[in-house]
Amino acid sequence: MSGFSNADTGSKTADPYKSKNLDNNVSLREKVEDLVQFIDSCKFGMMTTRIASSGLLVSRCMALAAKEGGGVDLLFHTNTESGKTDDLSSDPKINIAFLNYTGEWASVSGEAQIVTDREAVRKYYSRELKAWIGDLGDGKHDGGPEDPRIGIIKVNAKTATYAVTERTAVGRGVEIAKGAITGNAPSVNKLRELSTEELQQYLQLANRNRVAQDRETNQQGLSKL
């Protein structure tokens, strides 16, 4: 599939910023762990879904409830009767974007599933949900862990792109000023991309490590008997 282009730069890169800042020459573990650490520091993300009735996109600010899959699968509380669950039942494709005040950012794309299993809801339930869900006073829809309106949106990550930096704000400003004068793209971020294959590989490694840890814990428990 051909992409959009409005320029012919010959042998020169048309996107010097990306070429200068792309930092994929690191281990898979480091790429994922830096992403997970950044997401943890943000806590809130913008969830983008496709509106079922119009096909247009809409974004909502959501608080991260928990993570699974070695930290790359993201979980959010939801009211099952809200618009976003309607959107996801029509099209499960989803994006979660994170941004901090320094301009570092992350974008996680994947597919979502709406989890209503009460065991899972109880596991991740927070008493603060009652303020958002409300108590209807009928003894059932009370905003508690058994309220059927409370569910979880689980985002199974397929790809991720993020940019973090070790430079100070002053250091980034100097680099940008140099770029404005010289026309050379500034080196201000570590721009990293995680493919579907990489995330699958990391998930497999995380699962193996979890199984090994569980086995070790069980063996330690048996040795104390």
Short mmCIF file of C-alpha atoms in Angstrom, two decimals:
data_model
loop_
_atom_site.label_atom_id
_atom_site.label_comp_id
_atom_site.label_asym_id
_atom_site.label_seq_id
_atom_site.Cartn_x
_atom_site.Cartn_y
_atom_site.Cartn_z
CA MET A 1 0.00 0.00 0.00
CA SER A 2 1.42 3.37 -1.01
CA GLY A 3 1.50 6.18 1.52
CA PHE A 4 1.02 9.93 1.22
CA SER A 5 3.89 12.03 -0.06
CA ASN A 6 4.06 15.71 -1.00
CA ALA A 7 7.82 16.00 -1.59
CA ASP A 8 10.70 14.35 -3.43
CA THR A 9 13.89 14.67 -1.36
CA GLY A 10 15.89 12.21 -3.42
CA SER A 11 18.48 10.34 -1.36
CA LYS A 12 18.01 12.61 1.67
CA THR A 13 15.62 11.65 4.46
CA ALA A 14 12.38 13.59 4.37
CA ASP A 15 11.95 13.21 8.15
CA PRO A 16 15.30 14.15 9.74
CA TYR A 17 13.80 14.43 13.24
CA LYS A 18 12.81 10.75 13.25
CA SER A 19 16.11 9.66 11.75
CA LYS A 20 18.06 11.64 14.36
CA ASN A 21 16.06 10.51 17.38
CA LEU A 22 15.08 6.92 16.53
CA ASP A 23 16.57 4.73 19.28
CA ASN A 24 15.71 1.10 18.58
CA ASN A 25 19.26 -0.18 19.10
CA VAL A 26 18.49 -1.32 22.66
CA SER A 27 17.37 -4.61 24.14
CA LEU A 28 13.71 -5.60 23.96
CA ARG A 29 13.58 -5.70 27.73
CA GLU A 30 14.83 -2.12 28.02
CA LYS A 31 12.41 -0.87 25.38
CA VAL A 32 9.43 -2.40 27.16
CA GLU A 33 10.51 -1.55 30.71
CA ASP A 34 11.11 2.10 29.81
CA LEU A 35 7.64 2.23 28.24
CA VAL A 36 6.01 0.65 31.30
CA GLN A 37 7.88 3.00 33.64
CA PHE A 38 6.72 6.02 31.66
CA ILE A 39 3.08 4.85 31.65
CA ASP A 40 3.25 4.33 35.42
CA SER A 41 4.51 7.87 35.88
CA CYS A 42 1.60 9.31 33.87
CA LYS A 43 -1.29 7.37 35.47
CA PHE A 44 -3.84 8.99 33.12
CA GLY A 45 -4.18 8.37 29.40
CA MET A 46 -6.42 9.43 26.52
CA MET A 47 -8.46 6.46 25.27
CA THR A 48 -9.47 6.73 21.60
CA THR A 49 -12.30 4.63 20.17
CA ARG A 50 -14.42 4.75 17.02
CA ILE A 51 -18.00 5.94 17.50
CA ALA A 52 -20.30 3.14 16.39
CA SER A 53 -22.98 5.40 14.90
CA SER A 54 -20.76 7.76 12.87
CA GLY A 55 -17.37 6.12 12.44
CA LEU A 56 -15.68 9.21 13.88
CA LEU A 57 -13.00 8.98 16.55
CA VAL A 58 -13.45 10.15 20.13
CA SER A 59 -10.97 10.36 23.01
CA ARG A 60 -11.60 10.26 26.75
CA CYS A 61 -9.29 10.75 29.72
CA MET A 62 -9.02 7.47 31.66
CA ALA A 63 -7.21 6.49 34.85
CA LEU A 64 -5.05 3.39 34.53
CA ALA A 65 -6.39 0.74 36.92
CA ALA A 66 -3.80 -2.01 36.47
CA LYS A 67 -1.47 -3.73 34.02
CA GLU A 68 -1.03 -7.33 32.90
CA GLY A 69 1.11 -9.15 30.36
CA GLY A 70 4.40 -7.97 31.80
CA GLY A 71 3.05 -4.44 32.01
CA VAL A 72 2.07 -3.87 28.37
CA ASP A 73 -1.60 -4.91 28.55
CA LEU A 74 -3.52 -2.02 30.12
CA LEU A 75 -6.68 -2.23 32.26
CA PHE A 76 -9.23 0.52 32.85
CA HIS A 77 -12.44 0.58 34.88
CA THR A 78 -15.59 1.37 32.94
CA ASN A 79 -19.31 1.78 33.29
CA THR A 80 -20.60 -0.97 30.99
CA GLU A 81 -23.55 1.24 30.02
CA SER A 82 -21.35 4.05 28.67
CA GLY A 83 -20.64 5.14 25.12
CA LYS A 84 -17.15 3.70 25.02
CA THR A 85 -18.41 0.16 25.56
CA ASP A 86 -20.86 0.70 22.68
CA ASP A 87 -17.93 1.83 20.54
CA LEU A 88 -15.76 -1.16 21.45
CA SER A 89 -18.52 -3.70 20.90
CA SER A 90 -18.69 -2.39 17.32
CA ASP A 91 -14.94 -1.97 16.76
CA PRO A 92 -12.46 -3.30 19.35
CA LYS A 93 -9.50 -1.38 17.92
CA ILE A 94 -8.25 1.16 20.43
CA ASN A 95 -5.44 3.58 21.19
CA ILE A 96 -4.20 4.86 24.53
CA ALA A 97 -1.99 7.98 24.51
CA PHE A 98 0.06 9.29 27.43
CA LEU A 99 1.73 12.71 27.75
CA ASN A 100 3.61 14.45 30.54
CA TYR A 101 4.39 18.12 31.11
CA THR A 102 7.89 17.86 29.59
CA GLY A 103 6.55 16.65 26.25
CA GLU A 104 7.47 12.98 26.65
CA TRP A 105 4.74 10.78 25.23
CA ALA A 106 3.62 7.25 24.47
CA SER A 107 1.05 5.73 22.13
CA VAL A 108 -0.20 2.17 22.64
CA SER A 109 -2.45 0.62 19.98
CA GLY A 110 -4.25 -2.67 20.22
CA GLU A 111 -7.57 -4.40 20.64
CA ALA A 112 -9.85 -4.13 23.63
CA GLN A 113 -12.12 -6.57 25.37
CA ILE A 114 -14.84 -5.67 27.85
CA VAL A 115 -14.42 -7.84 30.95
CA THR A 116 -17.48 -8.29 33.18
CA ASP A 117 -16.31 -11.35 35.13
CA ARG A 118 -16.97 -10.51 38.78
CA GLU A 119 -13.78 -12.15 40.02
CA ALA A 120 -11.73 -9.84 37.79
CA VAL A 121 -13.81 -6.82 38.81
CA ARG A 122 -13.33 -7.62 42.50
CA LYS A 123 -9.59 -8.04 41.97
CA TYR A 124 -9.17 -4.52 40.58
CA TYR A 125 -12.08 -2.78 42.31
CA SER A 126 -11.48 0.61 43.93
CA ARG A 127 -13.87 2.27 46.37
CA GLU A 128 -13.45 5.52 44.42
CA LEU A 129 -15.51 3.95 41.63
CA LYS A 130 -18.67 4.52 43.66
CA ALA A 131 -18.27 8.27 43.16
CA TRP A 132 -18.24 7.83 39.38
CA ILE A 133 -20.77 5.01 39.04
CA GLY A 134 -23.20 6.22 41.70
CA ASP A 135 -25.63 4.40 43.99
CA LEU A 136 -29.09 4.08 42.44
CA GLY A 137 -30.57 3.02 45.78
CA ASP A 138 -32.05 -0.24 44.50
CA GLY A 139 -29.70 -2.52 46.47
CA LYS A 140 -28.07 -3.80 43.28
CA HIS A 141 -26.65 -0.86 41.36
CA ASP A 142 -24.78 0.57 44.35
CA GLY A 143 -21.34 1.25 42.85
CA GLY A 144 -19.85 -1.70 44.73
CA PRO A 145 -17.84 -4.61 43.31
CA GLU A 146 -21.02 -6.60 42.59
CA ASP A 147 -22.65 -3.77 40.63
CA PRO A 148 -23.12 -5.21 37.12
CA ARG A 149 -22.43 -1.79 35.60
CA ILE A 150 -18.77 -1.98 36.66
CA GLY A 151 -16.54 -3.67 34.14
CA ILE A 152 -12.97 -3.55 32.90
CA ILE A 153 -11.63 -2.52 29.52
CA LYS A 154 -8.57 -4.63 28.87
CA VAL A 155 -6.30 -3.33 26.12
CA ASN A 156 -4.22 -6.06 24.52
CA ALA A 157 -1.29 -4.08 23.14
CA LYS A 158 -0.32 -4.75 19.52
CA THR A 159 2.12 -1.90 18.82
CA ALA A 160 3.62 0.98 20.77
CA THR A 161 5.60 4.10 20.00
CA TYR A 162 7.05 6.42 22.62
CA ALA A 163 9.54 9.23 23.14
CA VAL A 164 11.41 9.80 26.39
CA THR A 165 14.47 11.87 27.15
CA GLU A 166 17.33 12.06 29.62
CA ARG A 167 18.04 15.69 28.77
CA THR A 168 16.89 18.54 30.98
CA ALA A 169 14.45 21.12 29.69
CA VAL A 170 17.37 23.52 29.30
CA GLY A 171 19.37 20.94 27.36
CA ARG A 172 16.46 20.29 25.00
CA GLY A 173 15.98 23.99 24.52
CA VAL A 174 19.62 24.42 23.53
CA GLU A 175 19.37 21.58 21.00
CA ILE A 176 16.20 23.02 19.48
CA ALA A 177 17.78 26.48 19.27
CA LYS A 178 20.78 24.99 17.46
CA GLY A 179 18.46 23.23 15.05
CA ALA A 180 16.57 26.44 14.30
CA ILE A 181 19.86 28.16 13.41
CA THR A 182 21.63 25.37 11.53
CA GLY A 183 18.69 23.51 10.00
CA ASN A 184 19.94 20.28 11.55
CA ALA A 185 17.35 18.20 13.39
CA PRO A 186 17.84 18.34 17.17
CA SER A 187 18.59 15.20 19.16
CA VAL A 188 16.15 15.64 22.04
CA ASN A 189 14.33 12.32 22.49
CA LYS A 190 14.74 8.59 22.54
CA LEU A 191 12.12 7.69 19.95
CA ARG A 192 11.29 3.98 20.16
CA GLU A 193 8.89 1.66 18.39
CA LEU A 194 7.61 -1.75 19.48
CA SER A 195 6.15 -4.03 16.82
CA THR A 196 3.47 -6.68 17.27
CA GLU A 197 6.12 -9.38 17.02
CA GLU A 198 8.29 -7.74 19.69
CA LEU A 199 5.38 -7.36 22.10
CA GLN A 200 4.38 -11.00 21.55
CA GLN A 201 7.96 -12.09 22.21
CA TYR A 202 8.11 -10.04 25.40
CA LEU A 203 4.77 -11.42 26.57
CA GLN A 204 5.98 -14.98 26.05
CA LEU A 205 9.13 -14.25 28.05
CA ALA A 206 7.10 -12.60 30.82
CA ASN A 207 4.77 -15.61 31.01
CA ARG A 208 7.69 -18.04 31.20
CA ASN A 209 9.30 -15.99 33.95
CA ARG A 210 6.01 -15.88 35.87
CA VAL A 211 5.57 -19.66 35.60
CA ALA A 212 9.16 -20.19 36.78
CA GLN A 213 8.63 -17.86 39.75
CA ASP A 214 5.37 -19.61 40.70
CA ARG A 215 7.13 -22.98 40.53
CA GLU A 216 9.96 -21.72 42.71
CA THR A 217 7.50 -20.29 45.24
CA ASN A 218 5.60 -23.59 45.40
CA GLN A 219 8.83 -25.54 45.90
CA GLN A 220 9.86 -23.23 48.72
CA GLY A 221 6.47 -23.72 50.32
CA LEU A 222 6.75 -27.51 50.09
CA SER A 223 10.25 -27.48 51.58
CA LYS A 224 8.86 -25.85 54.73
CA LEU A 225 6.35 -28.64 55.30
#
